Coordinates of C-alpha atoms in Angstrom, one line a residue:
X1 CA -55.8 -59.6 -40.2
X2 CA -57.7 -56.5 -40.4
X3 CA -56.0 -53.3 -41.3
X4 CA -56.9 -50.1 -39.9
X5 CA -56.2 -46.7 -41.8
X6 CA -56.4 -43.0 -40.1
X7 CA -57.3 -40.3 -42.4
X8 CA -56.4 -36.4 -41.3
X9 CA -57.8 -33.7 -42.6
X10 CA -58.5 -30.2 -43.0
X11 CA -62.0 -29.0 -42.6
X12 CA -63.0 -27.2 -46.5
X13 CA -64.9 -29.4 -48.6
X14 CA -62.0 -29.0 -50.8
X15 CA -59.9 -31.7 -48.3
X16 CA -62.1 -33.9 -47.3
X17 CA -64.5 -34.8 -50.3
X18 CA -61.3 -36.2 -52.1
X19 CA -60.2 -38.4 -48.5
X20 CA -64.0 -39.7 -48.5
X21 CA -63.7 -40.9 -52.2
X22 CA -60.1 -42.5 -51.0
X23 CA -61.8 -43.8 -48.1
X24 CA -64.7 -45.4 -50.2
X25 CA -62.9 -46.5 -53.0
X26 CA -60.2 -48.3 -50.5
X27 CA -63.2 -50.3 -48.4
X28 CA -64.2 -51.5 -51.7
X29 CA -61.4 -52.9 -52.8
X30 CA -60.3 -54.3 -49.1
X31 CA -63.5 -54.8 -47.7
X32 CA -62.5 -56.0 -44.1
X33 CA -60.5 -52.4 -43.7
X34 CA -61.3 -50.3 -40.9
X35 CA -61.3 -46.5 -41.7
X36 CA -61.5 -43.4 -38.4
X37 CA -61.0 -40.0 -39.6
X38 CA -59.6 -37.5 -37.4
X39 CA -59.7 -33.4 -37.7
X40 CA -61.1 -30.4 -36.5
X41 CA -65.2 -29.8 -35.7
X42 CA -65.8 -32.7 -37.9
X43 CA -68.8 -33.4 -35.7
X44 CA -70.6 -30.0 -37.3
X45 CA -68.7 -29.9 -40.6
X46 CA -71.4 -30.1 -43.2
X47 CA -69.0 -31.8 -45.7
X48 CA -67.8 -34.8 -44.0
X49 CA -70.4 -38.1 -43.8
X50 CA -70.3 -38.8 -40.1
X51 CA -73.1 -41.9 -41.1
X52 CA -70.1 -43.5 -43.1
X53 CA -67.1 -43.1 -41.1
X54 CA -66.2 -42.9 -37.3
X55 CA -64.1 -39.9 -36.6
X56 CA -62.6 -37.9 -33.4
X57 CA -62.5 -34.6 -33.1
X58 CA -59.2 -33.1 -32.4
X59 CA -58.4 -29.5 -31.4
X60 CA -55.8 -27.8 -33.6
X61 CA -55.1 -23.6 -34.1
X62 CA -53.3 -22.0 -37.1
X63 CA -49.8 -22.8 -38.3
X64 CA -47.6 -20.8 -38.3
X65 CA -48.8 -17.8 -36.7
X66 CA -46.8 -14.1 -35.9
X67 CA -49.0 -13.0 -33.3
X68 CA -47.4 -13.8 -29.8
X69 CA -51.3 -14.4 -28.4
X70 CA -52.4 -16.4 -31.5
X71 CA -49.1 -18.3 -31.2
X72 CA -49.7 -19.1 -27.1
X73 CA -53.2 -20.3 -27.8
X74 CA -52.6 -22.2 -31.3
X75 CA -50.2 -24.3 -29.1
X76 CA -52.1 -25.0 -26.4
X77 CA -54.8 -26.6 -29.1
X78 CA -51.6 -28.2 -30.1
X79 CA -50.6 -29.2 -27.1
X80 CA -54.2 -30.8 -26.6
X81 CA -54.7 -32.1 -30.1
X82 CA -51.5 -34.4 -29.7
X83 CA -53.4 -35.8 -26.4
X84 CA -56.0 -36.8 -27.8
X85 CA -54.3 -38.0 -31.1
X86 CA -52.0 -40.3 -29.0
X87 CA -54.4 -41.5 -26.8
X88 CA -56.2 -42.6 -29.9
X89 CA -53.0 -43.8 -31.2
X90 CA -52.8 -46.5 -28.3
X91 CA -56.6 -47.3 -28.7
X92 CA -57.1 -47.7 -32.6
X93 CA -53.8 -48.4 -33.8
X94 CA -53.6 -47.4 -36.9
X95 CA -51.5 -49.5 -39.9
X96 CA -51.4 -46.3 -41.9
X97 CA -51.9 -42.8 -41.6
X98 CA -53.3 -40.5 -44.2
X99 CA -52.4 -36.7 -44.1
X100 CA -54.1 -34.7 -46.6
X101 CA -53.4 -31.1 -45.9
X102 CA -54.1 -28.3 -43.8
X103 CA -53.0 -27.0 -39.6
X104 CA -55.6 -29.4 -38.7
X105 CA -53.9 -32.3 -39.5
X106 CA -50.8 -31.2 -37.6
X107 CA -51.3 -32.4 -34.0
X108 CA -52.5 -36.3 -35.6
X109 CA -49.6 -36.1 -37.9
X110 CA -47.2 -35.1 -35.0
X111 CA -49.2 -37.6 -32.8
X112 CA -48.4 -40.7 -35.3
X113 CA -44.1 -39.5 -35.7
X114 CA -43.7 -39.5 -32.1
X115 CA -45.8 -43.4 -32.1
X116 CA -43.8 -44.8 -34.7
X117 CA -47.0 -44.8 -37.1
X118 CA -46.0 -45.0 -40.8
X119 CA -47.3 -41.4 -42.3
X120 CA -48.6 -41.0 -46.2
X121 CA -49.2 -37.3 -47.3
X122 CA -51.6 -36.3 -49.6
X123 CA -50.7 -32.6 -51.3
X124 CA -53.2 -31.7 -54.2
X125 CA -51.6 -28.0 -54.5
X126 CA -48.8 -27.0 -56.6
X127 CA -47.2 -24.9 -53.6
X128 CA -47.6 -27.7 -50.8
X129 CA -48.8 -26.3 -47.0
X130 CA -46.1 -25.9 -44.5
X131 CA -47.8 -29.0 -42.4
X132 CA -47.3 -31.2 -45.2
X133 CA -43.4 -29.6 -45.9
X134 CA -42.9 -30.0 -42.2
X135 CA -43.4 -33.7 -42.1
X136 CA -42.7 -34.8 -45.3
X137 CA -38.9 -36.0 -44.5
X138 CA -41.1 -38.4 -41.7
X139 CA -43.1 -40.0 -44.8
X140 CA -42.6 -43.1 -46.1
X141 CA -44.5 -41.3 -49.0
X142 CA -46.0 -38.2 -50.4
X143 CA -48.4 -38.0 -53.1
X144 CA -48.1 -35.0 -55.2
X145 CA -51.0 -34.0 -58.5
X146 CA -49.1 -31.7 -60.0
X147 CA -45.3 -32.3 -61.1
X148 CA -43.8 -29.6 -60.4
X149 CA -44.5 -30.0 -56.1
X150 CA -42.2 -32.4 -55.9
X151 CA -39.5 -30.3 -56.0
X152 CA -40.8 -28.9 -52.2
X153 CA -40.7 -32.6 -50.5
X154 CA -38.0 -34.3 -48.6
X155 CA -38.1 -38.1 -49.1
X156 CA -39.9 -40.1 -51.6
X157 CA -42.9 -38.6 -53.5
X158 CA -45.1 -40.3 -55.7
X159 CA -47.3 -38.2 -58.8
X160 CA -50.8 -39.4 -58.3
X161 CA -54.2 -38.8 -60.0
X162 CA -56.5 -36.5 -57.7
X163 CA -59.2 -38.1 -56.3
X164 CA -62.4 -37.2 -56.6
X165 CA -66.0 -38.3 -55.5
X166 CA -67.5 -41.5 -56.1
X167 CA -69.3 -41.6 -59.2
X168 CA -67.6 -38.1 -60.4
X169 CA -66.9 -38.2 -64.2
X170 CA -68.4 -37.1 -67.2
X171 CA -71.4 -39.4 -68.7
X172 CA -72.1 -40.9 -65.1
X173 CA -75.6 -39.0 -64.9
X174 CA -77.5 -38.8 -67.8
X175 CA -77.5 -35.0 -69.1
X176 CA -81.2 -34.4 -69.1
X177 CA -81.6 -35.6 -66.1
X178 CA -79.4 -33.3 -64.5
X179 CA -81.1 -30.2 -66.7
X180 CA -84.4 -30.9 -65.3
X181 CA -83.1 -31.7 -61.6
X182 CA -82.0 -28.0 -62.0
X183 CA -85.2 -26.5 -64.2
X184 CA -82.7 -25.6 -67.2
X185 CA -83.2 -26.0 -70.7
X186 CA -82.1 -28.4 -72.8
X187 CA -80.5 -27.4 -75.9
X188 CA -78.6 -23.9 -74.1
X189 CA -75.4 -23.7 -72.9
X190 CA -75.0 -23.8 -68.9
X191 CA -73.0 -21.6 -66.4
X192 CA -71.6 -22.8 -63.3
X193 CA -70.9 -20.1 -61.0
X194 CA -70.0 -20.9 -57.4
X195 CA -66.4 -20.1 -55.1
X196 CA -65.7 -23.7 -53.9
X197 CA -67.6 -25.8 -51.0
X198 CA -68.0 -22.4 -48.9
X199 CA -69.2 -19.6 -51.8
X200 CA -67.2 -16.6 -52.3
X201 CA -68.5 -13.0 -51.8
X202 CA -66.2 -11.4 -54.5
X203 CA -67.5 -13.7 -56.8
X204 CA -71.5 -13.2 -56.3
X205 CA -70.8 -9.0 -56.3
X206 CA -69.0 -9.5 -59.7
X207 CA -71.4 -11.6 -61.3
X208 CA -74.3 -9.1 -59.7
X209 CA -72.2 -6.2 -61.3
X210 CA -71.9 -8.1 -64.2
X211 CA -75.8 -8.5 -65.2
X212 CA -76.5 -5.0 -64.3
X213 CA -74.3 -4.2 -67.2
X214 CA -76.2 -6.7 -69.6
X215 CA -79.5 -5.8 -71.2
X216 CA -82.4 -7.9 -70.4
X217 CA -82.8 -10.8 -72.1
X218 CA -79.5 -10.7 -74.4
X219 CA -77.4 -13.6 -72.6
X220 CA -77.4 -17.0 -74.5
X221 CA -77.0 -19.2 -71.6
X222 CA -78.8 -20.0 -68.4
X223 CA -77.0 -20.3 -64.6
X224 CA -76.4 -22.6 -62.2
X225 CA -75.4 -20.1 -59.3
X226 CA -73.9 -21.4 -56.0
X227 CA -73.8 -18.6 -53.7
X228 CA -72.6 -20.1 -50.1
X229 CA -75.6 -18.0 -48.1
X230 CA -78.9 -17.3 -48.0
X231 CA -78.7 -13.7 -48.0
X232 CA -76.6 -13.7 -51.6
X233 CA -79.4 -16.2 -52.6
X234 CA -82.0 -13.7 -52.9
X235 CA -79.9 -11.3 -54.0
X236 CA -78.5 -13.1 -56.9
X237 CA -81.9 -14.8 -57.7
X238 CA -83.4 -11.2 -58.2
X239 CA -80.5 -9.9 -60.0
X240 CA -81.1 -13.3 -62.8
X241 CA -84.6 -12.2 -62.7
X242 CA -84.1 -8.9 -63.7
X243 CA -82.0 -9.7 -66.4
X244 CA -84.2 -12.4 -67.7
X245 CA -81.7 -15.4 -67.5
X246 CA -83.0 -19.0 -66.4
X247 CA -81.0 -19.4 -63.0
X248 CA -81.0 -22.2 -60.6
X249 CA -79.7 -20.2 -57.4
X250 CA -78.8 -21.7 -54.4
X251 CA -77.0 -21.7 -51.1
X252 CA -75.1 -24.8 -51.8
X253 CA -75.7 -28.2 -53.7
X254 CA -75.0 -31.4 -52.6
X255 CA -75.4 -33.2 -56.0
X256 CA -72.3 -31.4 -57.6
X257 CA -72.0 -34.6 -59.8
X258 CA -75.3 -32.7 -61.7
X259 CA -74.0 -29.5 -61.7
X260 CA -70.8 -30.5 -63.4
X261 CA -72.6 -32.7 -65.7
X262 CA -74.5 -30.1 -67.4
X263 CA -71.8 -27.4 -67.2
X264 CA -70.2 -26.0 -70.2
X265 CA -68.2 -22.9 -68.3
X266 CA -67.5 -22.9 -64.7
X267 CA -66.4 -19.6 -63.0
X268 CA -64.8 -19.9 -59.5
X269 CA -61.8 -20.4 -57.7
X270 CA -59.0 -22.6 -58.3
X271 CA -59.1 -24.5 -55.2
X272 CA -57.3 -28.1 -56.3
X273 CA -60.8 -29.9 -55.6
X274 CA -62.6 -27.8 -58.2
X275 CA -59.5 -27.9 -60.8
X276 CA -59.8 -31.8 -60.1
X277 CA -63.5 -31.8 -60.9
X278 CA -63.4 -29.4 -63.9
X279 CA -61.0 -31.9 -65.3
X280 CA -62.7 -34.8 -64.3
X281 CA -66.2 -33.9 -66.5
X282 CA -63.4 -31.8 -69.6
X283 CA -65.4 -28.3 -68.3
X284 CA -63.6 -24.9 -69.5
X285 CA -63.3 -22.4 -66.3
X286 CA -62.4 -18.7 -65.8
X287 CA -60.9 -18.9 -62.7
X288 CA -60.4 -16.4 -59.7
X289 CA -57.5 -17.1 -57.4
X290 CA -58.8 -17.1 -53.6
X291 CA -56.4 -13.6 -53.1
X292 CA -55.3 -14.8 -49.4
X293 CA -54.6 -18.6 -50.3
X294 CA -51.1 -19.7 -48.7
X295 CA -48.5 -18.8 -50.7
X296 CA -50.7 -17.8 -53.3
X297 CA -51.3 -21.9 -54.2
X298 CA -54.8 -20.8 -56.1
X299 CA -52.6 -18.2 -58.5
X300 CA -50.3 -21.1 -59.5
X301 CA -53.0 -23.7 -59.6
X302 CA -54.8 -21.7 -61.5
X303 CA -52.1 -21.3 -64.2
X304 CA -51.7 -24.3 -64.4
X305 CA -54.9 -24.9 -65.8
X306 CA -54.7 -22.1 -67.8
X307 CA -50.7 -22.6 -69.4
X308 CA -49.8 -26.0 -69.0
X309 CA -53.5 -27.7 -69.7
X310 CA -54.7 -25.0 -72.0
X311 CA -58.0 -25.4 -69.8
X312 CA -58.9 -22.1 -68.8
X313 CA -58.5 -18.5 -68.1
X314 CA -57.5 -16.7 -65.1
X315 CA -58.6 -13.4 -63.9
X316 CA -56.9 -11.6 -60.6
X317 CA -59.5 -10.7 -58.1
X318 CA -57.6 -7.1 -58.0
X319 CA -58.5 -7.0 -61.9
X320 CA -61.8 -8.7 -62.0
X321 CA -64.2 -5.9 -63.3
X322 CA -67.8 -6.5 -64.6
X323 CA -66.3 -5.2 -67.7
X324 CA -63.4 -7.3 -67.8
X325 CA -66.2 -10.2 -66.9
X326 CA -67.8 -9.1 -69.7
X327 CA -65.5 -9.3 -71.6
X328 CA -64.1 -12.6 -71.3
X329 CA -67.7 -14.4 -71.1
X330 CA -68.4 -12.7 -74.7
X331 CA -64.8 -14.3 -75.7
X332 CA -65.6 -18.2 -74.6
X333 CA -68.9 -17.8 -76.3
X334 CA -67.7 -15.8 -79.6
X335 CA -67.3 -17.7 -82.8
X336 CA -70.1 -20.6 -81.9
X337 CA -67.9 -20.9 -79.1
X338 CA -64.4 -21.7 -80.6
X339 CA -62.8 -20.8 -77.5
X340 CA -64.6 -23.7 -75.3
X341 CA -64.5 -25.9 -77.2
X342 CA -60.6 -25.7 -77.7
X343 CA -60.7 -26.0 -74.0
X344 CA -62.4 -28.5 -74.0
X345 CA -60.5 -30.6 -76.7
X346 CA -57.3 -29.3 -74.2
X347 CA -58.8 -30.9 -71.4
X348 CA -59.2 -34.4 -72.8
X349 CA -56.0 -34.4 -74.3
X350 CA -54.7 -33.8 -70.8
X351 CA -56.7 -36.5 -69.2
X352 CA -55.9 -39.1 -71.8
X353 CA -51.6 -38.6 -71.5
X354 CA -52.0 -38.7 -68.1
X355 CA -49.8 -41.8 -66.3
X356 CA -50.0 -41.1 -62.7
X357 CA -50.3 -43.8 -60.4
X358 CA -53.6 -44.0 -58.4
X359 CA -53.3 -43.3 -54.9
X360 CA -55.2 -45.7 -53.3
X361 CA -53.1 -48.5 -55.6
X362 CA -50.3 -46.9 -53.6
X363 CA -52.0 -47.2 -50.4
X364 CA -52.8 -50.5 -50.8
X365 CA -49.1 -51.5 -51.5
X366 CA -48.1 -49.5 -48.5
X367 CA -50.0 -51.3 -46.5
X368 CA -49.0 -55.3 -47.6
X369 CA -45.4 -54.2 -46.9

């Protein structure tokens, strides 16, 4: 008998590239499975494959809110969202459903309680989101990447490896290629700069601060530079220019899977997708906490990576200078580079002690139950 899984999710790159790779990986190993996903504006998202996987949009507004208008109107998109999540409910019948984080994913999740449907939450966070806290005493499981979230879950949670894309881990594209896909060198160490699957301002103004300080033609690497806009594209690619560093600038990349490849430093935020995939290919990252994340979920996932991995170095946005920048590029790449590649050596360690159960092993028990 075919089973059929519904996927929730948020609408940042960061949540649904890792519920694709579930997705995938799952079809593969049951390949009669049926998969819908359900969120908010995944019909226009950019991230989400909507040639892969069926999908409904459903309407959903922030969680929780203070403001007494914001509150009225997030619950009418609710109120609407559960609609259209239980009609869907009676239509697809789902075995399984598959939160993984974010308000969006409230009205589905809320939608599949109040129709009996057996919930699984995803949280790849060390401080979980309130949806997920909300409805984790209503799981029959919740998957947690770091070990110190369970301690914020009702009911049964399970540590899991994080999923990431299909085909993302280190050695699956051969390096060169990935050098010349990007018109880098071979032979010189790489930077990848980018603020997770929607850029980050802060970020492109420091690094532009940052090589007006530098004298031309002094820095011993070369820049992949993901800037999230057009605008910061030119203004980054000129700022490279100036200072005479090979740069491959761009708006965004689709092939990540090369950009990680060939990086030997990433600097960004510490969004749990970009921690997963700077694990994934053992890359070294200075990391700048998203300021206005829920409960501050970048600051501890970032020290995480930083204390218990050994992995990387966080800088506060408040306190990240182009001096300070300076400053902490010249340390990873003083010494012949002693300092990455302790990181690095930290970062397989980490991989190889690892004994986390794979989620979509657990999905596939929960679903012969």
């Amino acid at each position: 008998m075919t089973k059929r899984i519904l996927i929730t999710v948020g609408g940042t790159g960061g949540h649904i590239y890792p519920a694709m790779a579930v997705a995938r990986e799952l079809k593969k190993r049951i390949p009669d499975l049926y998969v819908m996903f359900a969120g908010h504006g995944l019909g226009e998202n950019p991230h989400f494959d909507r040639q892969a996987f069926p999908y409904i949009d459903v309407s959903s507004g922030p969680f929780p809110v203070r403001s007494p208008w914001t509150c009225f109107t997030s619950l009418g998109k609710l109120a609407k969202g559960m609609m259209d999540s239980g009609k869907m409910f009676r239509d697809f019948k789902p075995d399984l459903v598959i939160g993984f984080g974010s308000y969006h994913t409230l009205p589905t999740l809320l939608a599949a309680r109040f129709c009996q449907a057996p919930i699984v939450l995803h949280e790849a966070n060390t401080i979980p989101g309130k949806v997920n806290q909300l409805l984790s005493r209503h799981a029959v499981a919740v998957a947690t990447h770091f070990p110190e979230t369970a301690s914020y879950f009702k009911g049964k949670t399970v540590q899991v490896g994080m999923p990431v894309r299909e085909g993302y881990h280190k050695g699956a594209i051969n390096h060169d290629d990935a050098l010349s896909y990007f018109s880098l060198e071979c032979g010189k160490p790489t930077l990848l700069v980018f603020g997770g699957s929607q850029g980050a301002h802060a970020i492109n103004r420091l690094m532009k601060d940052y090589l007006l300080r530098q004298s031309s033609g002094t820095l011993p690497f070369q820049v992949i530079h993901l800037t999230g806009s057009q605008e910061h594209t030119d203004q980054m690619s000129t700022s490279y220019e100036a200072a005479q560093v090979s740069a491959c600038v761009k708006n965004f990349e689709k092939k990540m899977d090369y950009a990680w490849e060939v990086a030997d430093l990433v600097i960004g935020r510490s969004g749990a997708g970009t921690i997963a995939e700077a694990i994934a290919y053992e890359v070294p990252a200075l990391l700048i906490p998203y300021p206005h994340a829920s409960d501050d979920h970048q600051v501890r996932n970032a020290l995480f990576m930083q204390n218990v991995i050994g992995g990387a170095v966080m800088l506060l946005q408040e306190a990240a200078t182009s001096m300070r920048l300076q400053d902490e590029i010249a340390n990873f790449f003083a010494h012949d580079c002693r300092q990455l590649k302790a990181m690095k050596e930290n970062i397989a360690h980490y991989k190889k002690e690892q004994t986390s159960t794979d989620f979509c092993t657990l999905i596939q028990e929960l679903l012969i139950r």
